[in-house]
Short mmCIF file of C-alpha atoms and ligand atoms in Angstrom, two decimals:
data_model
loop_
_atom_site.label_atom_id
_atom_site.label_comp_id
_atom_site.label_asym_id
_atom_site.label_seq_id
_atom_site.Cartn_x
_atom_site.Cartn_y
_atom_site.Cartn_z
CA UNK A 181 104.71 -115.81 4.20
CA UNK A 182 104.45 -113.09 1.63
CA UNK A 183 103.56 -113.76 -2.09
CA UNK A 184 104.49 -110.77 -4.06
CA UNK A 185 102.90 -110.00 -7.11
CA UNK A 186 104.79 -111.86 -9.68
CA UNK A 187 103.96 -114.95 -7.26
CA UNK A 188 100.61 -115.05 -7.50
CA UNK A 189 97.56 -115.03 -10.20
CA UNK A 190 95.82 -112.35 -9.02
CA UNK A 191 95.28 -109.45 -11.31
CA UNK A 192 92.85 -106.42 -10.56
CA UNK A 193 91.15 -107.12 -13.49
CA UNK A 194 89.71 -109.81 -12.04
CA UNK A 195 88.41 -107.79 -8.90
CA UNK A 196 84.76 -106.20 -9.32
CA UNK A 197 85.34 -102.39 -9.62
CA UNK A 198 83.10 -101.70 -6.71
CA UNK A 199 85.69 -103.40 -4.68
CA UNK A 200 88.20 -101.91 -5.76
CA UNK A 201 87.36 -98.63 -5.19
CA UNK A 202 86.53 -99.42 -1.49
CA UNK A 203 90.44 -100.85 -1.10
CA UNK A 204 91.30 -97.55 -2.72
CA UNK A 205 89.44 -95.11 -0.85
CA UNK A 206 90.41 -96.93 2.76
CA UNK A 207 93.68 -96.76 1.27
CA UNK A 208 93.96 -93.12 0.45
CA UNK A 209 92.88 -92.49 3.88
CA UNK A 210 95.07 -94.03 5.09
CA UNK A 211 94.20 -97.03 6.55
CA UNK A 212 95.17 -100.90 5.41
CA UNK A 213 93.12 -102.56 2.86
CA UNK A 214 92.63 -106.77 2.22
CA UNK A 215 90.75 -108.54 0.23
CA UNK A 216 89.81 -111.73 2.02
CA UNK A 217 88.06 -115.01 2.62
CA UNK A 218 86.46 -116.63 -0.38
CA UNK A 219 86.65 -114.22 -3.02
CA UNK A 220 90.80 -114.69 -2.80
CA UNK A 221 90.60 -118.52 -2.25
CA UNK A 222 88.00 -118.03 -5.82
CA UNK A 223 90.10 -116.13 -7.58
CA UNK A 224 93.16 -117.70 -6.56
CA UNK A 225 91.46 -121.17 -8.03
CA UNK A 226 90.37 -119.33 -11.41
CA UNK A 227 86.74 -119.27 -10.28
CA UNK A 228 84.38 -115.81 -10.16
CA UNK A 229 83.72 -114.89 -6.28
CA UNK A 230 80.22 -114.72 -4.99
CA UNK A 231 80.99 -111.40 -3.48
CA UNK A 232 83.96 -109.89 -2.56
CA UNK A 233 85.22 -108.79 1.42
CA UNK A 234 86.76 -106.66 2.45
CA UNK A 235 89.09 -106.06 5.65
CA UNK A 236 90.59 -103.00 7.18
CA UNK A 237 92.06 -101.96 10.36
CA UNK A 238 89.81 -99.18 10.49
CA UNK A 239 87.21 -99.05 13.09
CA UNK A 240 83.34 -100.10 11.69
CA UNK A 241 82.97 -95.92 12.85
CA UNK A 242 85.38 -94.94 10.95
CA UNK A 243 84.71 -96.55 7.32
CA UNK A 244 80.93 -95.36 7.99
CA UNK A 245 82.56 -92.26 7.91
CA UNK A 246 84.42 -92.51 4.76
CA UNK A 247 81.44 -94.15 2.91
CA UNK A 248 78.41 -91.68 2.39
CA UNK A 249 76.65 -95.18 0.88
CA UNK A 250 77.34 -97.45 3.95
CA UNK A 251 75.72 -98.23 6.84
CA UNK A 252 77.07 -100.64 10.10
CA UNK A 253 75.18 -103.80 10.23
CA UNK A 254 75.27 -107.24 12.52
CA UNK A 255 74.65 -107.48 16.01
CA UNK A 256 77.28 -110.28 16.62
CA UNK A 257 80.07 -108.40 14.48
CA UNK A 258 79.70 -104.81 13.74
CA UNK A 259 80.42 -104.44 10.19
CA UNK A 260 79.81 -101.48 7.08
CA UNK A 261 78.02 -102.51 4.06
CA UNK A 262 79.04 -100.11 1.24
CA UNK A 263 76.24 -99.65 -1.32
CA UNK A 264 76.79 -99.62 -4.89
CA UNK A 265 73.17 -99.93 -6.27
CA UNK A 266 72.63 -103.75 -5.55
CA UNK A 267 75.87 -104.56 -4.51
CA UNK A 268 77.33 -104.62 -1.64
CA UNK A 269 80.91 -104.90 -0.10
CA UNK A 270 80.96 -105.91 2.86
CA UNK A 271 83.65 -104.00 4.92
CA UNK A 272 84.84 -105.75 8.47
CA UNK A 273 87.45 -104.16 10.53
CA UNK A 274 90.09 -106.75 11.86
CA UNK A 275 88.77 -109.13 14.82
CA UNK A 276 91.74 -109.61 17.76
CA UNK A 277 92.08 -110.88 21.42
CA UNK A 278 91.87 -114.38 20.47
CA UNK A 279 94.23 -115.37 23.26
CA UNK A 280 92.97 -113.85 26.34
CA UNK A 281 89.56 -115.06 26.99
CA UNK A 282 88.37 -112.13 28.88
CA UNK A 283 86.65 -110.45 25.80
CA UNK A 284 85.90 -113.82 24.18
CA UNK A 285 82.89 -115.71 25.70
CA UNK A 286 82.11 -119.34 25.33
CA UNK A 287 79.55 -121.47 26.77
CA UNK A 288 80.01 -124.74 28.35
CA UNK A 289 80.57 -126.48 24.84
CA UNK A 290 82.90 -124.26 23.95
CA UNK A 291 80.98 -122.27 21.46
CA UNK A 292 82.06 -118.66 21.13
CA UNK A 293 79.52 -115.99 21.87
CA UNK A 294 81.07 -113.02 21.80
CA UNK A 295 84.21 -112.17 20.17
CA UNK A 296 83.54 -108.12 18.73
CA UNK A 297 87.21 -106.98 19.62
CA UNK A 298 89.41 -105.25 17.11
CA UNK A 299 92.83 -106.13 16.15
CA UNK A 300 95.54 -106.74 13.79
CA UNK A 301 95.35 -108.73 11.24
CA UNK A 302 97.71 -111.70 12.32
CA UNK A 303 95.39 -111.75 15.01
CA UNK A 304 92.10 -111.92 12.56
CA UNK A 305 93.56 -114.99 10.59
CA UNK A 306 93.20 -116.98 14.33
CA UNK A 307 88.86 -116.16 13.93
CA UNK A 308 88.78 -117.87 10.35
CA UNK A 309 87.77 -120.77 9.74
CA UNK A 310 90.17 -122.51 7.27
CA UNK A 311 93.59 -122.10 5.97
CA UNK A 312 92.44 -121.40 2.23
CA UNK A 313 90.19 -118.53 3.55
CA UNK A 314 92.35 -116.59 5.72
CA UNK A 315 94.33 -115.41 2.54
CA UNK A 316 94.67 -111.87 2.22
CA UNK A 317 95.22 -109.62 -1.03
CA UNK A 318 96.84 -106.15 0.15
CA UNK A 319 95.92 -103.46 -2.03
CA UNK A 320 98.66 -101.07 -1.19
CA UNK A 321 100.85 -103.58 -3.08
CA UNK A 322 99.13 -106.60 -4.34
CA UNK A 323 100.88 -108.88 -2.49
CA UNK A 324 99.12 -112.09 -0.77
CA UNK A 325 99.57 -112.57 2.90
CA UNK A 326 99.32 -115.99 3.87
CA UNK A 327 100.19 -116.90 7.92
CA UNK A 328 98.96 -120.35 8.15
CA UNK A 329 99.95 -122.11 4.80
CA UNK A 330 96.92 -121.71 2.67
CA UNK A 331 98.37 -121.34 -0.65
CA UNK A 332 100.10 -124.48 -0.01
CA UNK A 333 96.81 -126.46 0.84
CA UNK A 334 95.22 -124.46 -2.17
CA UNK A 335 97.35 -126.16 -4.30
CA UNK A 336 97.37 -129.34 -2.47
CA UNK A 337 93.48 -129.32 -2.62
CA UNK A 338 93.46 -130.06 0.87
CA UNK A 339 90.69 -128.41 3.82
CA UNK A 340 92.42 -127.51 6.57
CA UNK A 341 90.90 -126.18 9.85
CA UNK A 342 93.25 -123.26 11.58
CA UNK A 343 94.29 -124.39 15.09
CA UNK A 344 92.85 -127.27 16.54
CA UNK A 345 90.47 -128.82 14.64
CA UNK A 346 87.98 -130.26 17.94
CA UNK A 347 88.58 -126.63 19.51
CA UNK A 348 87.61 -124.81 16.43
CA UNK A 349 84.49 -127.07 15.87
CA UNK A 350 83.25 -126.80 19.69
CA UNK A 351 83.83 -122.78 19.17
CA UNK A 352 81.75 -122.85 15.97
CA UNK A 353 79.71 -126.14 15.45
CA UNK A 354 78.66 -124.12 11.71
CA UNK A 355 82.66 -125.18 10.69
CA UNK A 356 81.53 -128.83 10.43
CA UNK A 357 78.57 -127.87 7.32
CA UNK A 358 81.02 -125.51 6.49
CA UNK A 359 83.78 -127.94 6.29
CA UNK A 360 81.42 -130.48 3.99
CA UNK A 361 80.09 -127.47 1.91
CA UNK A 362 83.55 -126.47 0.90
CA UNK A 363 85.05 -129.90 0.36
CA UNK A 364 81.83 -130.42 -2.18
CA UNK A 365 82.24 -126.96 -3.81
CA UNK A 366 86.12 -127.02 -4.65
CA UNK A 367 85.94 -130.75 -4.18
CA UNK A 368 89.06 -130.60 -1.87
CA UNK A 369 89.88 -133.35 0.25
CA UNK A 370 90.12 -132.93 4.46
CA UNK A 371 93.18 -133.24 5.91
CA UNK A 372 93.10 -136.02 8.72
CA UNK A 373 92.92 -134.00 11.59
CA UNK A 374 89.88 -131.47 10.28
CA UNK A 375 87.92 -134.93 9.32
CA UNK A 376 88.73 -136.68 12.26
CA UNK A 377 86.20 -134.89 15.29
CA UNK A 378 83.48 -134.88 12.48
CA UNK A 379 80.93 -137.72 13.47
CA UNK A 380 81.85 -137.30 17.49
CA UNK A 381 80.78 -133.68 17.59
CA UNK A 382 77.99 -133.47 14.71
CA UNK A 383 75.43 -133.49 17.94
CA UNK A 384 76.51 -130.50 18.97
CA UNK A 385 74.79 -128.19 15.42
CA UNK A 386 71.59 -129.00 17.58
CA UNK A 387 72.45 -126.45 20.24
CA UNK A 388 72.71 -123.95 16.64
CA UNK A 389 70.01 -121.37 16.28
CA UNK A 390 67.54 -122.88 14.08
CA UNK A 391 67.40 -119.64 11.86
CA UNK A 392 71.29 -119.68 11.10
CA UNK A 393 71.00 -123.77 10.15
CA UNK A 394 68.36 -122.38 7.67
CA UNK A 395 70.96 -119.77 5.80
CA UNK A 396 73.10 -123.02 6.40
CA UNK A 397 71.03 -125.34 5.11
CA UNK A 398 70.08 -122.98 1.99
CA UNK A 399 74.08 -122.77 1.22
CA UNK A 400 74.02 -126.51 1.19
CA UNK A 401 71.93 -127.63 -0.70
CA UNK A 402 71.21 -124.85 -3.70
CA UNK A 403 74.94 -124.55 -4.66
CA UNK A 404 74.41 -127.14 -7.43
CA UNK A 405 75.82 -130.28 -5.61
CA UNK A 406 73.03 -130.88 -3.67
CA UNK A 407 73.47 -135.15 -4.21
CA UNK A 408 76.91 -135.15 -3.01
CA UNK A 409 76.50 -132.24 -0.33
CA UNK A 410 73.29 -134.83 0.88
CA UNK A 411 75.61 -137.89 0.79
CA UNK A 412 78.41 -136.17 2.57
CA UNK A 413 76.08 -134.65 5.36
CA UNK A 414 74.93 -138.17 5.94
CA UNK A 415 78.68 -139.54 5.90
CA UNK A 416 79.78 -137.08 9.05
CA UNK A 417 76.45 -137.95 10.44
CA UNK A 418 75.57 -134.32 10.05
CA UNK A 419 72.53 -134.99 8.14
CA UNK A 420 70.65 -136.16 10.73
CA UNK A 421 71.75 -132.56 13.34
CA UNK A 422 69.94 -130.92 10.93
CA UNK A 423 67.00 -133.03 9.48
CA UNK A 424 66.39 -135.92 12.62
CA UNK A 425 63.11 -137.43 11.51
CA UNK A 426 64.46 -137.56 7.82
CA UNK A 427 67.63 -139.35 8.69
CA UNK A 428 65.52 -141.99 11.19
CA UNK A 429 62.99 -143.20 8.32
CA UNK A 430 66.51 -142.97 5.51
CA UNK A 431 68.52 -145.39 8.02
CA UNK A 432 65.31 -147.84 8.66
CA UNK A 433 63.89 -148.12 5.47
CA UNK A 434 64.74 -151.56 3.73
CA UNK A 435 64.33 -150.85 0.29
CA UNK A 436 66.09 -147.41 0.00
CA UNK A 437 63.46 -145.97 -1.56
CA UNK A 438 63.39 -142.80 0.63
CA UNK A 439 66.95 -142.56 -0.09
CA UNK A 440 66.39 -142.79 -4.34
CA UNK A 441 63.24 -140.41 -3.73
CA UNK A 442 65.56 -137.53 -2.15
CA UNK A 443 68.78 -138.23 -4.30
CA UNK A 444 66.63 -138.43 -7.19
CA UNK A 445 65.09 -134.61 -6.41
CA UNK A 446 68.22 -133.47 -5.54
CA UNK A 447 69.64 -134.36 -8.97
CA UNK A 448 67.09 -132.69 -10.76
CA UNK A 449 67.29 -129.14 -9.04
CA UNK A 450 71.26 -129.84 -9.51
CA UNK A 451 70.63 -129.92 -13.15
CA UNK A 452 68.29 -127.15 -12.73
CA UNK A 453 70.73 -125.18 -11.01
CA UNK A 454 73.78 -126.17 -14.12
CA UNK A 455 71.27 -124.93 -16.49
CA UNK A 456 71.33 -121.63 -15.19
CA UNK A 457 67.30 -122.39 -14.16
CA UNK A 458 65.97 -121.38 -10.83
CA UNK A 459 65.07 -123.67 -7.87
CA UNK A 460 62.97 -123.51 -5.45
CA UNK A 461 63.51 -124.04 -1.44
CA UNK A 462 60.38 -125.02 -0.68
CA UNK A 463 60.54 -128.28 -3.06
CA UNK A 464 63.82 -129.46 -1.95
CA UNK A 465 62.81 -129.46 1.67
CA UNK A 466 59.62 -131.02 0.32
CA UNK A 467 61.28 -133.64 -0.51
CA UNK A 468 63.32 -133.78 2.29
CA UNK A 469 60.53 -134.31 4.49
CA UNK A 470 58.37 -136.15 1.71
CA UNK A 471 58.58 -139.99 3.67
CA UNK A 472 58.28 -138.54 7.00
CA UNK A 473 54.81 -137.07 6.04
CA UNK A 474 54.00 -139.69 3.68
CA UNK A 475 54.54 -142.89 6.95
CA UNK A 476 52.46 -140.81 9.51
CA UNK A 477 49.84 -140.12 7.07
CA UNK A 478 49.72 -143.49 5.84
CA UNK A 479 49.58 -144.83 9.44
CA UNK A 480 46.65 -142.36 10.42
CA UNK A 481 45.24 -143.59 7.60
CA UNK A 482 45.10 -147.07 8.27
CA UNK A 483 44.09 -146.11 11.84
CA UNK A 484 40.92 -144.34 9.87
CA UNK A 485 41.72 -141.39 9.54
CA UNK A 486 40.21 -139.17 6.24
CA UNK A 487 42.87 -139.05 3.98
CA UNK A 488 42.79 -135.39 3.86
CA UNK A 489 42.96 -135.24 7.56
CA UNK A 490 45.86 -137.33 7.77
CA UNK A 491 47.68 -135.61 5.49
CA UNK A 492 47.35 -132.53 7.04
CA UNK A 493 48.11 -133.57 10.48
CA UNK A 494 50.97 -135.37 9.57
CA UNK A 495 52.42 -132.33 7.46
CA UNK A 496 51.64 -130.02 10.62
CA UNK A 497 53.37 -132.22 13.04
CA UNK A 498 56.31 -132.87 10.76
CA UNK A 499 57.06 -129.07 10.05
CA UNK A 500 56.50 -128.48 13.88
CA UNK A 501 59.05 -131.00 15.11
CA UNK A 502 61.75 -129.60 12.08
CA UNK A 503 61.90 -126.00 12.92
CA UNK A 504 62.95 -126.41 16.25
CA UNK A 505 66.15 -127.96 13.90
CA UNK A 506 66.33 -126.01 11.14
CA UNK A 507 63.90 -122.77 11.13
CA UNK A 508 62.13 -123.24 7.86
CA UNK A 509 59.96 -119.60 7.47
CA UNK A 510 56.70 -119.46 7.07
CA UNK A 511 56.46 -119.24 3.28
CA UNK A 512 58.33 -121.92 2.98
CA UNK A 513 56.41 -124.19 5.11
CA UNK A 514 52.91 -123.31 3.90
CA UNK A 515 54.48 -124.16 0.38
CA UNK A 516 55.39 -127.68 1.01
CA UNK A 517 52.44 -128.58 2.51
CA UNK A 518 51.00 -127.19 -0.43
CA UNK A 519 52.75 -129.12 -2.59
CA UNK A 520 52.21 -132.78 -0.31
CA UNK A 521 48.86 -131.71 0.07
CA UNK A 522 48.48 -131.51 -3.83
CA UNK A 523 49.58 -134.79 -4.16
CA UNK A 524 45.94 -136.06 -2.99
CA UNK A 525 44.42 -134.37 -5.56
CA UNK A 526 46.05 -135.13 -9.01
CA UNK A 527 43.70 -138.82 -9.01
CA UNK A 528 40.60 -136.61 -8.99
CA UNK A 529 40.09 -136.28 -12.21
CA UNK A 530 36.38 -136.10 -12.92
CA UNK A 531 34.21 -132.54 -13.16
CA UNK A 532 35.34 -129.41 -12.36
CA UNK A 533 38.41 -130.67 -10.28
CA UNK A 534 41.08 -130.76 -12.68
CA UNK A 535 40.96 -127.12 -13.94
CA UNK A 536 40.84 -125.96 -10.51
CA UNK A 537 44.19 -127.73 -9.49
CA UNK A 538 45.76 -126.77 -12.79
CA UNK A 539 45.09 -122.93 -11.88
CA UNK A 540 46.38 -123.48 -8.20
CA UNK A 541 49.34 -121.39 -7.79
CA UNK A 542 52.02 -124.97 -6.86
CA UNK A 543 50.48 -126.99 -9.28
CA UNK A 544 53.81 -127.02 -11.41
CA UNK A 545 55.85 -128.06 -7.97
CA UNK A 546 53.42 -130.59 -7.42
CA UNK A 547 53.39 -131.95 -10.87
CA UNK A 548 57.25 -131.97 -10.79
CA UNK A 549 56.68 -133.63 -7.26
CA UNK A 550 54.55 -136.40 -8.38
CA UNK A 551 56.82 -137.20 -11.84
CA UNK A 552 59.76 -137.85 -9.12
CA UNK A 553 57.04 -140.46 -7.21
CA UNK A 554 56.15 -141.47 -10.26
CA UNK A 555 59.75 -142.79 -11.31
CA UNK A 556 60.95 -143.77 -7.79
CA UNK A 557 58.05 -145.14 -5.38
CA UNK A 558 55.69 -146.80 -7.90
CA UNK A 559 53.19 -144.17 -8.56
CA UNK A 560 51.48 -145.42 -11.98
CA UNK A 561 53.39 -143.46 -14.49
CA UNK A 562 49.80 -142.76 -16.89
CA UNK A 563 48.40 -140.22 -13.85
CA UNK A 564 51.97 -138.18 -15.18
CA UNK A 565 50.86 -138.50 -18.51
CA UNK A 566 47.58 -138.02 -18.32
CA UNK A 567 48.11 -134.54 -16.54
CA UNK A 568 51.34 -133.80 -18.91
CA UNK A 569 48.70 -133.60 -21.59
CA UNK A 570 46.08 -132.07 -19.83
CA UNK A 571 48.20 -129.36 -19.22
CA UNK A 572 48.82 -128.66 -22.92
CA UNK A 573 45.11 -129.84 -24.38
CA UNK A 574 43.12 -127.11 -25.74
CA UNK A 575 39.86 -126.45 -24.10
CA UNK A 576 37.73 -129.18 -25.90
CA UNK A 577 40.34 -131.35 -25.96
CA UNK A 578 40.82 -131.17 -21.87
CA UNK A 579 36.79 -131.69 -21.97
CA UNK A 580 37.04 -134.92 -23.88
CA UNK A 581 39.93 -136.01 -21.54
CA UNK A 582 37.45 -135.61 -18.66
CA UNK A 583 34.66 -136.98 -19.84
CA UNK A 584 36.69 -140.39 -20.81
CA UNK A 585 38.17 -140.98 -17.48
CA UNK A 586 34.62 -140.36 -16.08
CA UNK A 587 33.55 -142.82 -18.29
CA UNK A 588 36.21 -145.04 -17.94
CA UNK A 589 35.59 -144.76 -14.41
CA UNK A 590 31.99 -145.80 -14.42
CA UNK A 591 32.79 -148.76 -16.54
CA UNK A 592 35.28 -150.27 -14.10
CA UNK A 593 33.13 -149.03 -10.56
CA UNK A 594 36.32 -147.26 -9.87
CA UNK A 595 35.66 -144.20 -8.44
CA UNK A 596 37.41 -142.84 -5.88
CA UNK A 597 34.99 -140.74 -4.37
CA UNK A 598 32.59 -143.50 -4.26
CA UNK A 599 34.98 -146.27 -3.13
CA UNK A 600 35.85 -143.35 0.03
CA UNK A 601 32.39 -143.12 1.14
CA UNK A 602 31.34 -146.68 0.11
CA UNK A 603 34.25 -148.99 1.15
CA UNK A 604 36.50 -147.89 4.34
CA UNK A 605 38.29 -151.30 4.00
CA UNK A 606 40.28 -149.82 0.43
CA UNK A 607 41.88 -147.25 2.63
CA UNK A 608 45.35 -149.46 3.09
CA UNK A 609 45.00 -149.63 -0.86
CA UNK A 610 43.85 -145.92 -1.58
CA UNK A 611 47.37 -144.65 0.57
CA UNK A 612 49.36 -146.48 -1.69
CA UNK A 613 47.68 -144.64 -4.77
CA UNK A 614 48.39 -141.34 -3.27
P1 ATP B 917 81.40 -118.43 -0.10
O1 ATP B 917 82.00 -118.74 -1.40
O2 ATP B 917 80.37 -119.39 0.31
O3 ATP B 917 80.98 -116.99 0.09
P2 ATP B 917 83.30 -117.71 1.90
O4 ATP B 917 84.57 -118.38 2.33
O5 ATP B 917 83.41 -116.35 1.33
O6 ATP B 917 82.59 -118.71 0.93
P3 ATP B 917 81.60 -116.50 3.82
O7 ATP B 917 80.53 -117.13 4.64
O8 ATP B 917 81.25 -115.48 2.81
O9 ATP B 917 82.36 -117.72 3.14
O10 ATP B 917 82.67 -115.93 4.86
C1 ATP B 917 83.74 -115.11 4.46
C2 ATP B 917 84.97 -115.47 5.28
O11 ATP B 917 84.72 -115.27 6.67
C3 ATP B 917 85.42 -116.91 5.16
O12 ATP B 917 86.24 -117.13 4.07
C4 ATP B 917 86.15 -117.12 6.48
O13 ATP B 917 87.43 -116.59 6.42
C5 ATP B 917 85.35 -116.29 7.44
N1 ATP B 917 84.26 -117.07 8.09
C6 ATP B 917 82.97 -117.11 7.74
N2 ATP B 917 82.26 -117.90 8.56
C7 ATP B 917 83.13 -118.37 9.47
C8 ATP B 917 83.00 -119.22 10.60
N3 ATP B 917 81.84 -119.78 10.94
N4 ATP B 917 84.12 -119.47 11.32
C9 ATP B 917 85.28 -118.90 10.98
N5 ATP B 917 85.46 -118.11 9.94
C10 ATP B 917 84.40 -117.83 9.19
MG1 MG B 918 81.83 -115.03 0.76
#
């Protein structure tokens, strides 16, 4: 089906000019043009593209040619980037041979591992993923191309896979986040048949590269739906291909808590995120893992371990056993423990101790990590205050705010320090104040 111009919304001026002049230029020299993927499917639903793609039948060779600011990238796909100062278009030449198989590896699961051969483009709507992004905007005259129905599921609101769904999936295990992180974004619906092998083949994301399920996982959950992109994850059962140890201690725990701890931090970067303010990876993921951590620590604690020593171990063995899922980087990792590790120290509150956590580089994570403790598991909501103001006391003032909890700390025989060295048989009691 062709949608002419008249039929359809799309008007240049809606295209970013940098596109535009790479659908030109591959026009002029002759070769076809497309927009395609989700910058159509965007602008077809009145919302501003991420980026905009490009598709052409020219070879990857030949568009590095007509581009002085390109270069080919991707090992999997060759593809030109075209460099306009910090954007970039990204310019793929049409992907064919989807029906003989001797170009088109797959493993034993079905999952495609090699697919770099060029063709037409009725043949590159068969590698896309879902009917709504395998639209096509033709520069030479603006028309849409549509082979597989999308505008009509567009309008429908429905998320269709292209071909057989279980096929699809098995070819490209990605399709199933994919699938959620679309439905959550445009909040479409999935048609029966693209919900249906959900649950039964969620095992197979663990066969995924780890370092892809990151970019994945990064898509999911900083979009700005993060609460109903974690709900819908753990609805397919997908949740737990990506976080296991997470997903054990959210279906055992009685109380939910674990489950109001993580829905609760999602909710606030999701605001975050509305607000136009920046969010961090390292806290979500923090408080991904946050009850994983917190049970091993808390049962190395009771088994007498230091509470500093438990901590740490049970980070360290919690971050080892997720990147073989998910491939959290190194930054990333050495900030949430940072931030956990924080959480130890906001009770100290006596000498020299409080200034020095104020100045360390997470303390604003882990403040923002302990008000979320502090209004879901119990934490006593005065240590918030208490630090709230300390952060905005003068210097005297902080002083004076020291010197009475030292006081007060005296008085009651309460100190924490003293109870450690004094009194191993607090330790159940001194996890719970963490
Ligand atoms: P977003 O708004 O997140 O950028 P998008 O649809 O543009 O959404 P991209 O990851 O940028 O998603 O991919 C561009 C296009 O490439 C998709 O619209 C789809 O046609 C195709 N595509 C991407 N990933 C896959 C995949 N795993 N399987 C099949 N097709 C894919
Ligand atoms: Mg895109």
């Amino acid at each position: 089906m062709i949608y002419s111009r008249s039929q359809h919304p799309i008007s240049r001026s809606h295209i970013s000019e940098n596109a535009l002049k790479v659908l030109y230029r591959l026009k002029s020299a002759g070769h076809e043009a497309y927009l395609v993927g989700g910058c159509v499917r965007d602008l077809l639903l009145g919302r501003e593209p991420k980026d905009f793609d490009v598709v052409t039948n020219a070879s990857p060779e030949q568009v590095r040619k007509i581009f002085r600011n390109s270069r080919l990238v991707g090992r999997r796909f060759r593809l030109a980037h075209v460099r306009f100062g910090r954007d970039i278009i990204e310019v793929a030449t049409f992907r064919g041979q989807q029906d003989t198989h001797k170009q088109r590896q797959l493993n034993e699961e079905g999952r495609l591992l090699c697919d770099n051969v060029y063709g037409t483009l009725e043949q590159d709507v068969w590698r896309r993923d879902f009917t709504i992004n395998a639209l096509y905007y033709n520069i030479r005259d603006f028309s849409l191309v549509d082979h597989v129905g999308g505008m009509t599921d567009l309008k429908a609101g429905l998320l269709r896979l292209i071909g057989d769904p279980e096929v699809r999936y098995r070819e490209d295990p990605v399709r199933m986040l994919r699938a959620v992180r679309f439905a959550v974004k445009l909040g479409f619906t999935f048609e029966t048949a693209t919900e249906q092998p959900l649950t039964t083949l969620a095992p197979l994301l663990r066969d995924i590269p780890p370092a892809r399920l990151f970019d994945e996982c990064l898509k999911l959950f900083l979009a700005g739906s993060g609460v109903q992109t974690f709900e819908m994850l753990r609805h397919y059962q997908l949740f737990g291909a990506l976080f296991p140890d997470a997903e054990r201690i959210l279906a055992t725990e009685a109380e939910g808590f674990p489950r109001l701890f993580i829905v609760k931090g999602l909710e606030n970067s999701d605001r975050r995120l509305t607000e136009g303010k920046t969010v961090t990876a390292y806290f979500l993921f923090a408080v991904l893992l946050w009850h994983v951590v917190r049970q091993e620590a808390e049962q190395q604690e009771q088994q007498g371990e230091p509470a500093q020593a438990a901590w740490q171990n049970a980070a360290t063995r919690a971050l080892n056993r997720q990147i073989r899922h998910v491939a959290l980087p190194r930054r990333i990792t050495q900030a949430m423990r940072e931030v956990w590790l924080l959480q130890l120290r906001f009770q100290h509150r006596s000498g020299q101790r409080p200034y020095r956590l104020l100045e360390h580089p997470r303390f604003r994570a882990a403040y923002d990590f302990l008000c979320l403790r502090i209004s879901t598991e119990g934490v006593d909501p005065k240590l918030g205050q208490w630090w709230e103001t300390f952060q905005q006391a003068d210097e005297a003032e902080q002083r004076q705010m020291i010197n009475a909890h030292t006081a007060s700390r005296r008085r009651t025989g309460n100190n924490p320090r003293r109870r450690y060295r004094n009194n191993r048989t607090n330790q159940n009691k001194r996890s719970h104040d963490v």
